XYZ file of C-alpha atoms in Angstrom:
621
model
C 115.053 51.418 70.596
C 115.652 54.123 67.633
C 112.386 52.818 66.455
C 110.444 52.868 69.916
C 111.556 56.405 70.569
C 110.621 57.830 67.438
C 107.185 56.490 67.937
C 106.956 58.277 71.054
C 108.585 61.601 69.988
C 105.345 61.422 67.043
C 102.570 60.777 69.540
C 104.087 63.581 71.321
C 103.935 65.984 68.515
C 100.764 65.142 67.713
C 99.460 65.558 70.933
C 100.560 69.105 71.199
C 99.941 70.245 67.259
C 96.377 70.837 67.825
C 96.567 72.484 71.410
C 99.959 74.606 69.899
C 97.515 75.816 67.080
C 94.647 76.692 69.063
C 96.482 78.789 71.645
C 98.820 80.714 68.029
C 95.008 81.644 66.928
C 93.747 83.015 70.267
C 97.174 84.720 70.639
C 97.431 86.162 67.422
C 93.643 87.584 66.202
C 94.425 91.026 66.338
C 94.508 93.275 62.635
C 98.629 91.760 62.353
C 96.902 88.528 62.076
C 99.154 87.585 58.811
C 102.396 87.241 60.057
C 102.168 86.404 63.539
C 99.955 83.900 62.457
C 102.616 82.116 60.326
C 105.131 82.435 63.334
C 102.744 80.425 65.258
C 102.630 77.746 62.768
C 106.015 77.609 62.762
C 105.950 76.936 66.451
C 104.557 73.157 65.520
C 108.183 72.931 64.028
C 110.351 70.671 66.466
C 113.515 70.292 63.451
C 116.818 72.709 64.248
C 115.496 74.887 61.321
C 112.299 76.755 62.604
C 111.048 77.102 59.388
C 110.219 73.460 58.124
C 107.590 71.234 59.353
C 104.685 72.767 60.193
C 102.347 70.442 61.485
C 102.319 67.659 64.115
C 101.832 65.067 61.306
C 105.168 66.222 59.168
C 107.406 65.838 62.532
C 111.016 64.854 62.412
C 112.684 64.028 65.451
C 116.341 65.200 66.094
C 118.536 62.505 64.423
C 120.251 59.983 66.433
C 123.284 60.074 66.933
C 125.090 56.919 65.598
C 128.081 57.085 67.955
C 125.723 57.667 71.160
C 123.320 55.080 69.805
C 126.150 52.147 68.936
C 126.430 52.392 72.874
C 122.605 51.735 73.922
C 121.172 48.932 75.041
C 119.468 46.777 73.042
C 116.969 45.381 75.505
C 116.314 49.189 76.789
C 112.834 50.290 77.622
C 111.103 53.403 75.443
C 111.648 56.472 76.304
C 108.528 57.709 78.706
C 105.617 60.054 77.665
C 106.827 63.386 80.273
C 104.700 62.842 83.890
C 103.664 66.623 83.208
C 100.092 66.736 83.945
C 97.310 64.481 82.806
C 94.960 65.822 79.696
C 92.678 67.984 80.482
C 88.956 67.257 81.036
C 86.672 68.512 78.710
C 85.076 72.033 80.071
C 82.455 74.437 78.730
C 83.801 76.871 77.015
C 84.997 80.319 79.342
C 82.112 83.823 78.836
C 82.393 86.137 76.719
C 83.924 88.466 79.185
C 86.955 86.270 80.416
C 87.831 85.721 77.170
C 87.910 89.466 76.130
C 89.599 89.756 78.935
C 92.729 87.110 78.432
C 92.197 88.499 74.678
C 93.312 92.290 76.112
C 96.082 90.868 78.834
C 97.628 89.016 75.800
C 97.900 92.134 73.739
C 99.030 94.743 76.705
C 101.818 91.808 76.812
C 102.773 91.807 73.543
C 102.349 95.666 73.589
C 105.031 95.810 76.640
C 107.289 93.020 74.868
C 107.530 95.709 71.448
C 108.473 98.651 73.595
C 111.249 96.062 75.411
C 112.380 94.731 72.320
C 113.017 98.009 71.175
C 114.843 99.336 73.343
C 117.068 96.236 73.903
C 117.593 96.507 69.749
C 118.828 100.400 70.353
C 121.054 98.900 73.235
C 122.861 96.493 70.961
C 123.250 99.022 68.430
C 124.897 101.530 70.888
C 127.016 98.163 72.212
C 128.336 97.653 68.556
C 129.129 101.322 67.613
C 131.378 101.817 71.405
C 134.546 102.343 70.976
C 136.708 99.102 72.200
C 139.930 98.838 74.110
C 143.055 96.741 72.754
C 142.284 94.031 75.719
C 138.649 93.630 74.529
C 139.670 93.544 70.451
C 142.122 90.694 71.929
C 139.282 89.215 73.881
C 136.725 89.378 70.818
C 139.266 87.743 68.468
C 140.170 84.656 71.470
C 136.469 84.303 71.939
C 135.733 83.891 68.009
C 139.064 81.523 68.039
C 137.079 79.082 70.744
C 133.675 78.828 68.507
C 132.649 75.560 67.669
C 130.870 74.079 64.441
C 128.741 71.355 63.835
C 127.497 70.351 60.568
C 128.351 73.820 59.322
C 126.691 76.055 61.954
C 128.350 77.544 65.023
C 127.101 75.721 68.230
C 129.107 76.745 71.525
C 132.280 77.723 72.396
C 135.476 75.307 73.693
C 135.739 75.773 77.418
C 139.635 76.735 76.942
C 141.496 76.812 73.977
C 145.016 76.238 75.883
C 147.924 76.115 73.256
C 150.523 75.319 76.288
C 148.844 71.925 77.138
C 148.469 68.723 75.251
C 146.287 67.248 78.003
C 143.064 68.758 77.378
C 141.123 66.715 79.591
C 137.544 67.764 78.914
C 138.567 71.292 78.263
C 138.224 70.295 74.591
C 134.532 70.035 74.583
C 131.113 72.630 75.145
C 129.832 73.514 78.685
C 126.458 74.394 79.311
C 127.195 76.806 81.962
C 130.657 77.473 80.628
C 129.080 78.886 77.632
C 126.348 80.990 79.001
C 128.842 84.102 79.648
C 130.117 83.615 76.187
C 126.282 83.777 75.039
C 125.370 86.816 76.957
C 128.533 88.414 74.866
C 127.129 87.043 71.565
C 123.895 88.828 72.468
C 125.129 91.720 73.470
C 127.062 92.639 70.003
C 123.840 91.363 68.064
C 125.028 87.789 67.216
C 122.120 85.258 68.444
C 122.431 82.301 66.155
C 124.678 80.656 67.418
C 122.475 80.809 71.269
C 119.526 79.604 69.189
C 121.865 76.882 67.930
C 123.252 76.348 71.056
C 119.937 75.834 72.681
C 118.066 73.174 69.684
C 121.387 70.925 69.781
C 121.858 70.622 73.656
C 117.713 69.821 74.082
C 118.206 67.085 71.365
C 120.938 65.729 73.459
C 118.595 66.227 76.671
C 116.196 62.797 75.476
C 119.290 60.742 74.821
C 119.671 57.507 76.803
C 121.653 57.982 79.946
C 123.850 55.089 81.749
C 126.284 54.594 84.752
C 126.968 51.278 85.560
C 123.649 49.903 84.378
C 121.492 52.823 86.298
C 119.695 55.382 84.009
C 119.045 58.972 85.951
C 115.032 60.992 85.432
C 114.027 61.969 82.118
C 114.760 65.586 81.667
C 118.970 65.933 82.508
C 120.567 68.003 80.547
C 124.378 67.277 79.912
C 127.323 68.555 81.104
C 129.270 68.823 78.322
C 129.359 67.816 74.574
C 132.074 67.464 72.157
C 131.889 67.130 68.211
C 133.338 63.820 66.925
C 133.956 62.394 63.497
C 133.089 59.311 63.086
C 132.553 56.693 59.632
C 129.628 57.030 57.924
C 127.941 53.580 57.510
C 131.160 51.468 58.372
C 133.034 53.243 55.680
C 136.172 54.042 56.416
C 136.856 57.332 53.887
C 133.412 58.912 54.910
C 132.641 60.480 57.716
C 130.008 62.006 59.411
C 129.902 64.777 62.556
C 128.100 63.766 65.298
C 127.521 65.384 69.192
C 128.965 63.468 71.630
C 127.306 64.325 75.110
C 128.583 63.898 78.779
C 126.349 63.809 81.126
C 128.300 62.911 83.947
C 129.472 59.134 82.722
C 132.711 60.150 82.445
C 133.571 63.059 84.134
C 135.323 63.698 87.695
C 134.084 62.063 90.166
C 130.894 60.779 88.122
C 128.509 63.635 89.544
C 125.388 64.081 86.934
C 125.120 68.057 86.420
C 122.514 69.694 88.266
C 122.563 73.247 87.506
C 122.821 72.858 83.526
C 119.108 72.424 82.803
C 118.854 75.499 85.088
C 121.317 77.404 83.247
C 119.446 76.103 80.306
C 116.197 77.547 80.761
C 117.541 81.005 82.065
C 119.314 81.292 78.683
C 116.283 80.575 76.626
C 114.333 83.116 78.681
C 117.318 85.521 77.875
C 117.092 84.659 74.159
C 113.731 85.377 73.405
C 113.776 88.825 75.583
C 116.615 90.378 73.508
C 115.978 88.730 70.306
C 111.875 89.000 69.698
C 111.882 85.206 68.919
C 109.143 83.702 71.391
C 108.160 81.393 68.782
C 111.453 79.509 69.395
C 109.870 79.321 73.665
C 106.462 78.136 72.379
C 108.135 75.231 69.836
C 106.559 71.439 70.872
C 109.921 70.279 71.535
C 111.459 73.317 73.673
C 107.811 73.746 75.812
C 108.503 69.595 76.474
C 112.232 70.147 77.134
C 111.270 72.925 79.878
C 108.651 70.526 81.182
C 111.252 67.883 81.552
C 113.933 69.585 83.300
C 110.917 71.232 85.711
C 109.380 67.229 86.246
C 112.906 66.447 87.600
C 113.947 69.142 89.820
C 109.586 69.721 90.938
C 109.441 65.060 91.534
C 108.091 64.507 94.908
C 110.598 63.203 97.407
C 111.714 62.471 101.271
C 113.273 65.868 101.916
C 111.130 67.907 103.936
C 112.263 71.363 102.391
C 111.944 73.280 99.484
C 115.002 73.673 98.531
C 116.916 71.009 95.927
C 119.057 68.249 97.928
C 122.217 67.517 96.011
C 125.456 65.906 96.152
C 129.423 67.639 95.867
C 130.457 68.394 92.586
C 126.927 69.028 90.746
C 127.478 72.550 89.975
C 130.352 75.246 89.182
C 132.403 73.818 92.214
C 132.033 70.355 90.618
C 135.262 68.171 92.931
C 134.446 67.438 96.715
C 134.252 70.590 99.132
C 131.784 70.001 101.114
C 128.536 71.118 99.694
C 126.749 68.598 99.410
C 122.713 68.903 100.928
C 121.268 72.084 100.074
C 123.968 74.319 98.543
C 123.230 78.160 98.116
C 124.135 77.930 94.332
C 121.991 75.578 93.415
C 118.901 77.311 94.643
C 119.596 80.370 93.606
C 119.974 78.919 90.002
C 117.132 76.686 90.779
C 114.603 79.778 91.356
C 116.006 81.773 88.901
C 114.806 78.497 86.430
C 111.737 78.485 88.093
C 110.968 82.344 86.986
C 112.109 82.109 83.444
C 110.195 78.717 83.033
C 106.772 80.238 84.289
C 107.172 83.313 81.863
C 107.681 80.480 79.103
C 105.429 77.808 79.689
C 102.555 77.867 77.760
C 99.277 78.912 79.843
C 96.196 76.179 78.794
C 94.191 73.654 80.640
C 96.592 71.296 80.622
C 99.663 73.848 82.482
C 97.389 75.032 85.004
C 98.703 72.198 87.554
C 102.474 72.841 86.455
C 102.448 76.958 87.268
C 100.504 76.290 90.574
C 103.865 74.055 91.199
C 105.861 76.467 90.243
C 104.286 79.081 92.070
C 103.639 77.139 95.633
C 107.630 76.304 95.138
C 108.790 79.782 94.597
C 107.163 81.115 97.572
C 108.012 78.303 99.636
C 111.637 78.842 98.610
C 112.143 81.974 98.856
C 110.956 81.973 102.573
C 113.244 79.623 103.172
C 116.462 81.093 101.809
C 115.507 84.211 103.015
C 114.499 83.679 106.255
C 117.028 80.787 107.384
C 120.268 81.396 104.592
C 120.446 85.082 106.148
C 122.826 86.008 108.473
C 124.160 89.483 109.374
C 125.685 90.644 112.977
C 121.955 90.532 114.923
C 121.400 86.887 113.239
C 124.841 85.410 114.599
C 124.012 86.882 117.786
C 120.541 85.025 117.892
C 122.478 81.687 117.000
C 124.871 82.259 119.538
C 121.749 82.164 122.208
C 119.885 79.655 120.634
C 118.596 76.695 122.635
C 118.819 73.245 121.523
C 117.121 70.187 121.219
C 113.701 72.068 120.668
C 110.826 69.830 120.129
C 107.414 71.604 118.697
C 106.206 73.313 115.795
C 107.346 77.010 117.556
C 110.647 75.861 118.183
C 112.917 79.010 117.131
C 116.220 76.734 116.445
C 114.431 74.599 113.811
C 117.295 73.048 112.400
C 118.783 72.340 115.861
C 121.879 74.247 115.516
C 124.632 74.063 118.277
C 125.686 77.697 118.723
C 129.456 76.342 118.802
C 128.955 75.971 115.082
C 130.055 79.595 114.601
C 133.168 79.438 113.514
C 135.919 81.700 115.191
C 137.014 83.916 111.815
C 132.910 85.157 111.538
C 132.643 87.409 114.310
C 135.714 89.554 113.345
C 135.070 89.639 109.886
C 131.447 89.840 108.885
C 130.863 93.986 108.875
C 128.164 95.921 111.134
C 126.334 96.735 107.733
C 125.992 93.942 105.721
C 125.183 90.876 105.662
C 125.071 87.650 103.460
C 123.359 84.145 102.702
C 125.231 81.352 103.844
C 126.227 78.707 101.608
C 124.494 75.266 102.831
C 122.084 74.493 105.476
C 120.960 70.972 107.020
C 119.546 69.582 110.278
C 122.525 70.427 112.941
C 124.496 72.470 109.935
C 125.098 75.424 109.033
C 128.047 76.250 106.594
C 129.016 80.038 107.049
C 131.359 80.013 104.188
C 130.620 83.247 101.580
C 129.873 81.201 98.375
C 130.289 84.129 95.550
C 128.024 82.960 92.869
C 124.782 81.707 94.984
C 124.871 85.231 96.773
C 125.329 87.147 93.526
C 122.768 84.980 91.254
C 120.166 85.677 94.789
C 120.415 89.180 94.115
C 119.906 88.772 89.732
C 117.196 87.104 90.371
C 115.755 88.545 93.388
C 115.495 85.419 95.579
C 117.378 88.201 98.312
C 115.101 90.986 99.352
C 116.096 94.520 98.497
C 117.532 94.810 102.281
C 119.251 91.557 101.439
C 120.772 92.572 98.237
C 121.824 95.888 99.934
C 123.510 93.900 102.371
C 125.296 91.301 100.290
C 126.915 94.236 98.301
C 127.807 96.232 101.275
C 129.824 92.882 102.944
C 131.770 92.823 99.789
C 133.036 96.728 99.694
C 133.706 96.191 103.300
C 135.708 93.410 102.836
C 136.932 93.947 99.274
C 140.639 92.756 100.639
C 139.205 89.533 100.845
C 137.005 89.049 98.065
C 138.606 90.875 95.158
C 142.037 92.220 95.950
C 144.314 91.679 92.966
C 141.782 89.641 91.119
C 137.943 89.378 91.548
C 136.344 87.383 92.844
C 136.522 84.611 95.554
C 134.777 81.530 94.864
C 134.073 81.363 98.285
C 135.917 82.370 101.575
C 136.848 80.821 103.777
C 139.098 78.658 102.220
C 139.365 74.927 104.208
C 142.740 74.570 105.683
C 144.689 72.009 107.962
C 142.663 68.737 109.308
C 139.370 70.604 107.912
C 140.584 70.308 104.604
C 142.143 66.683 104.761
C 138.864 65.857 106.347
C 136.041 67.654 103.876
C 138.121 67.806 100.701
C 139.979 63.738 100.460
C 142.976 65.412 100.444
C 142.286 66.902 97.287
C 145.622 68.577 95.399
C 143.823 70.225 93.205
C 141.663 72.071 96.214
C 144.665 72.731 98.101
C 143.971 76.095 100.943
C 143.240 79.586 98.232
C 143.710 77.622 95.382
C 141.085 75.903 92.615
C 137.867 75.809 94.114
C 138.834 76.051 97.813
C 139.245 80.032 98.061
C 140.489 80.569 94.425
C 139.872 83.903 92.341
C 137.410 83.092 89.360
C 137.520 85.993 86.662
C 134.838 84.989 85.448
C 132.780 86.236 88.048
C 132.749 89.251 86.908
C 129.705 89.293 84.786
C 127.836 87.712 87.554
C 128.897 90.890 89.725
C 128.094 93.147 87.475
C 124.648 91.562 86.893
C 124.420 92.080 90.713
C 125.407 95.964 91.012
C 123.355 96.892 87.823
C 120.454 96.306 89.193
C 121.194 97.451 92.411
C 122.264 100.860 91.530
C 126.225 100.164 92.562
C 127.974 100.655 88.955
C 130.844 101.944 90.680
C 131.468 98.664 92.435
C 131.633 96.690 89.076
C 133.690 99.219 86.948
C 136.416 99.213 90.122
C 136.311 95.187 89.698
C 136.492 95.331 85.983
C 139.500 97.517 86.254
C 141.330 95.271 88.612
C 140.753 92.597 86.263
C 141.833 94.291 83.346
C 145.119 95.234 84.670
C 146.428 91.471 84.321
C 144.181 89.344 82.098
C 145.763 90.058 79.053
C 149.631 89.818 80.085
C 148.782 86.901 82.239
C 147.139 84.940 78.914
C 143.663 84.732 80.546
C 143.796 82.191 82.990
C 140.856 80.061 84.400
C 141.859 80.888 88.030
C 144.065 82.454 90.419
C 145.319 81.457 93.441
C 146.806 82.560 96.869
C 144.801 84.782 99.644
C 144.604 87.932 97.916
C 144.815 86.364 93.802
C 148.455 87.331 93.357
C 149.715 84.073 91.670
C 148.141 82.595 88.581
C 146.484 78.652 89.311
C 149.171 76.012 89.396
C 146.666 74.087 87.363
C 145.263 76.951 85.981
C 144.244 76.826 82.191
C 145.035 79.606 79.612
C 143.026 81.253 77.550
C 140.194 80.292 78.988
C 136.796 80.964 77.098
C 134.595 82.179 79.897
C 137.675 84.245 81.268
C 137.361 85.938 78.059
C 133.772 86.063 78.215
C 132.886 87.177 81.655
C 135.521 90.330 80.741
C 133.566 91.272 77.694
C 130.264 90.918 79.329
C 131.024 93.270 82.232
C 132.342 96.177 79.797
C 129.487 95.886 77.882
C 126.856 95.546 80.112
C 128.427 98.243 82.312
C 128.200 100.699 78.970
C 124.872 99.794 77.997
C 123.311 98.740 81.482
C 119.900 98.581 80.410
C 120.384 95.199 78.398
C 120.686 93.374 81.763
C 117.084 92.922 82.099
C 117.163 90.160 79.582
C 118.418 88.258 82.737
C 117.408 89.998 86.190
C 113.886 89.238 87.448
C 112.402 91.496 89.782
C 110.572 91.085 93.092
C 107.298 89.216 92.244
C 105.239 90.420 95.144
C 102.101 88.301 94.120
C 104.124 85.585 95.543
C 104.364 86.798 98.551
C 99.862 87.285 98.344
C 99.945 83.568 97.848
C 101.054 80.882 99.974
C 102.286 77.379 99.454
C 100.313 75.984 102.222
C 97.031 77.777 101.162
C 95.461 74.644 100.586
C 96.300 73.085 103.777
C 93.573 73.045 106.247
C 95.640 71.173 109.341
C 96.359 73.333 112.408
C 99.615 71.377 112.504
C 100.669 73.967 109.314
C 101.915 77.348 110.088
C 101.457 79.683 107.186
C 104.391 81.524 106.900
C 103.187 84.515 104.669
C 103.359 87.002 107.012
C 106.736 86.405 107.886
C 107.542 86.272 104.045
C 106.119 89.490 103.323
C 108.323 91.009 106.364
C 111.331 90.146 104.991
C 110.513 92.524 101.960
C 109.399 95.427 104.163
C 111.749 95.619 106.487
């Protein structure tokens, strides 16, 4: 097996080195030939250390990892070459003109990346010289307490770091989204190694074998979790040797493969090279295969007739059953954000030209779809309360046949006259109406919501502040599932008991998420009123993971302490809110070229009804 996949890992390299090389010499022929040259050689490097191997033909693949590896099976197939695209048929080479013309897009790129980079290098300078509060020098020394090591090197941060408890559970081990507040607070105060550390170990652990009960999930998942084990070195007892030890839903809670950490994945990479200057760590062979990967698995042809990603409960930040299973609003919101940072990244040649025009027909297929069927404000609700059913034709206005007497009774009361928000799942005859914080706030970052949208989203949560924030922001959703609803949807579940946990519980965390949110839409003042009705218990109450009750007054029965992205979500808000600008190493903004193309502008059937000009009113209006 070791042997098998090794062998494939080398053809792989190989197969890239020459196409890697020829795309760092049309990149990089400008008079600073000499050193960005070399960094493009050093993008044939697939080791940790970016500086070795430089050349398909000296390629080392990531170690295995004996303790993962004594648990394979013997008989078990190699790995797969990546179903990306197929090679690329031989072409006459482009005129003169369109390749001055690439030649000058390329450098007006790399000429708008410099002025970026600076400015985001003056940011973290300014970040580093602020003065800093006692809660934040508490929160800075906690955070540096939770860092994790591997082999000598810093790679992630323990998801709590509870001295109270001797059950640690998984709490004990490295989350890929746990971590990615913690990273945006390494960034932010100029420490990126340990992201680019972060990011090498988990794709290594992305190619590993994967098993549940003899069934192996797609090529491309990226795990949950990892921990850092000891274990002998060669069967001898008095050495030993660290090795990762991924989960990628084996043994977690309820056995529910992670969806959203590839996605959270590939929007920290994106983030990386933005505020560091290090593309060449995008454009390695193994990273540009890794993105391909994750993209092949969530972009595989299926049954589901819609764009957006069908899942099951538990595959994301709400991981225990709650009833969002199908299309959750989190999921796609992460899932286009991915899509956005993945076609800034992927390498443009012959051989991509198939993947981006995926990429692209999916974005603007998806974010038609959110946006025109997710939204609902006051004149929405009042359309679904008229809507016939049992519509059959291709101009049927209640597509998803939805029976009005879906709306629940607490949503006419309590959603305001301006605002408005995207609801958190949608299926044939469903439509959940909860208020799902983090798919609503991630729609805005990454500009799946239109600017109307956005407005909207922000204005429902000033009007109903009492309900989202009160003594703790924010709500995890609202709602929360009570009585024979919650017996029903939840199992019962102790842990997801009415305005605690996941069912209507207060996630600090949050906060960097909101922030994100009123950054870029001009509403500081929102975020610095959160941050200071955070800050006014997180320290006395030891930094809990969540908070329960209707209005966050009581600290989670089960809640841990000192949690890490507590700790981080609360630095990232006070920094980004005193240096705002360095939050464009995550927002995207509207792409209106998406809204120029369609998804179906290769379909010729009269069946097909393009939706663009419905897309492009969503922006306008």
């Amino acid at each position: 097996m070791a042997a098998a996949a090794i062998s494939h890992l080398r053809r792989g390299a190989q197969r890239h080195a020459l196409l890697c090389l020829s795309l760092s010499r049309r990149r990089f022929s400008s008079s600073a030939a000499s050193p960005l040259a070399a960094a493009a050689r050093r993008l044939l490097s697939t080791t940790v250390d970016a500086g070795t191997s430089s050349s398909g033909e000296h390629y080392k693949p990531p170690p295995f990892d004996p303790f993962r590896a004594a648990t394979l099976s013997p008989s078990a197939p190699p790995l797969e070459s990546p179903r990306i695209e197929d090679e690329p048929p031989s072409s006459p080479p482009p005129p003169e003109e369109a390749v001055a013309s690439e030649a000058a897009h390329e450098q007006a790129t790399l000429a708008c990346q410099e002025v970026e980079l600076e400015g985001l290098k003056a940011g973290v300078e300014a970040v580093k010289s602020r003065e800093e509060s006692p809660e934040e020098k508490e929160a800075w020394w906690l955070l540096g307490r939770a860092v994790v090591n591997y082999c000598g090197s810093a790679v992630g941060t323990l998801a709590a770091n509870d001295p109270s408890t001797s059950q640690m559970l998984n709490y004990d081990q490295v989350f890929i989204r746990d971590f990615v507040p913690s990273a945006i607070a390494f960034f932010l105060k100029g420490e990126s190694e340990i992201v680019k550390n972060f990011l090498l170990h988990t794709l290594q652990l992305q190619s590993w074998e994967k098993t549940m009960d003899c069934y192996s999930p797609g090529q491309g998942l990226m795990p949950a979790s990892f921990k850092v084990r000891s274990v002998p070195l060669d069967g001898n007892s008095e050495a030993f040797e660290e090795v990762l030890d991924p989960d990628f839903g084996e043994s977690a809670i309820g056995r529910v493969a992670p969806v959203d950490s590839g996605l959270w994945w590939i929007i920290l990479l994106r983030a990386y090279g933005k505020i560091t200057g290090d593309y060449a760590l995008q454009e390695r062979v193994d990273v540009q295969t890794g993105i391909r990967l994750i993209l092949n698995l969530c972009l595989s042809d299926g049954f589901d007739m819609f764009p957006t990603l069908l899942v099951t409960d538990g595959s994301c930040m709400i991981d225990r059953r709650m009833g969002i299973h199908g299309h959750p609003l989190e999921i796609q919101a992460l899932f286009y954000s991915a899509l956005r940072c993945a076609r800034e990244m992927i390498g443009v040649n012959d051989g991509s030209k198939n993947l981006i025009r995926a990429i692209n027909n999916r974005l603007s297929a998806l974010s038609f779809h959110i946006r025109e069927y997710y939204w609902v404000d006051m004149k929405k609700i009042n359309e679904i309360y008229r809507y016939k059913t049992e519509e059959y034709s291709h101009d049927a206005i209640n597509k998803f046949n939805i029976y009005p007497e879906q709306i629940p009774s607490w949503l006419a009361d309590w959603i305001p006259v301006r605002g408005g928000y995207l609801i958190g799942n949608l299926q044939p005859a469903h439509m959940d109406f909860r208020f799902f914080s983090l798919g609503n706030l991630w729609a805005i970052v990454s500009s799946l919501a239109t600017q109307r949208q956005a407005e909207g989203i922000l204005n429902l949560i000033e009007a109903k502040w009492d309900d989202i924030v009160a003594n703790m922001p924010l709500k995890i959703c609202y709602p929360a599932l009570e009585y024979e609803e919650w017996r029903i949807i939840t199992g019962s579940d102790p842990k997801n008991t009415p305005w605690s946990y996941h069912n209507g519980g207060s996630w600090p965390t949050l906060l960097w998420q909101f922030t994100l949110a009123c950054i870029k839409m001009g509403r500081r003042d929102l975020a610095r009123k959160a941050v200071e009705v955070a800050e006014k218990r997180l320290s006395d109450d030891k930094w809990p993971e969540y908070y329960d009750t209707r209005t966050g007054r009581f600290i989670g029965k089960q809640s841990r302490l000192y949690q890490t992205w507590t700790i981080a979500g609360y630095l990232s808000s006070k920094m980004l809110l005193d240096c705002p600008e360095m939050a464009s190493i995550l927002i995207c903004d509207e792409d209106f070229e998406l809204l120029e193309g369609c998804a179906c502008s290769l379909n010729k059937s009269a069946r097909t009804k393009c939706s663009r000009r419905a897309a492009k009113s969503q922006v306008l209006v």
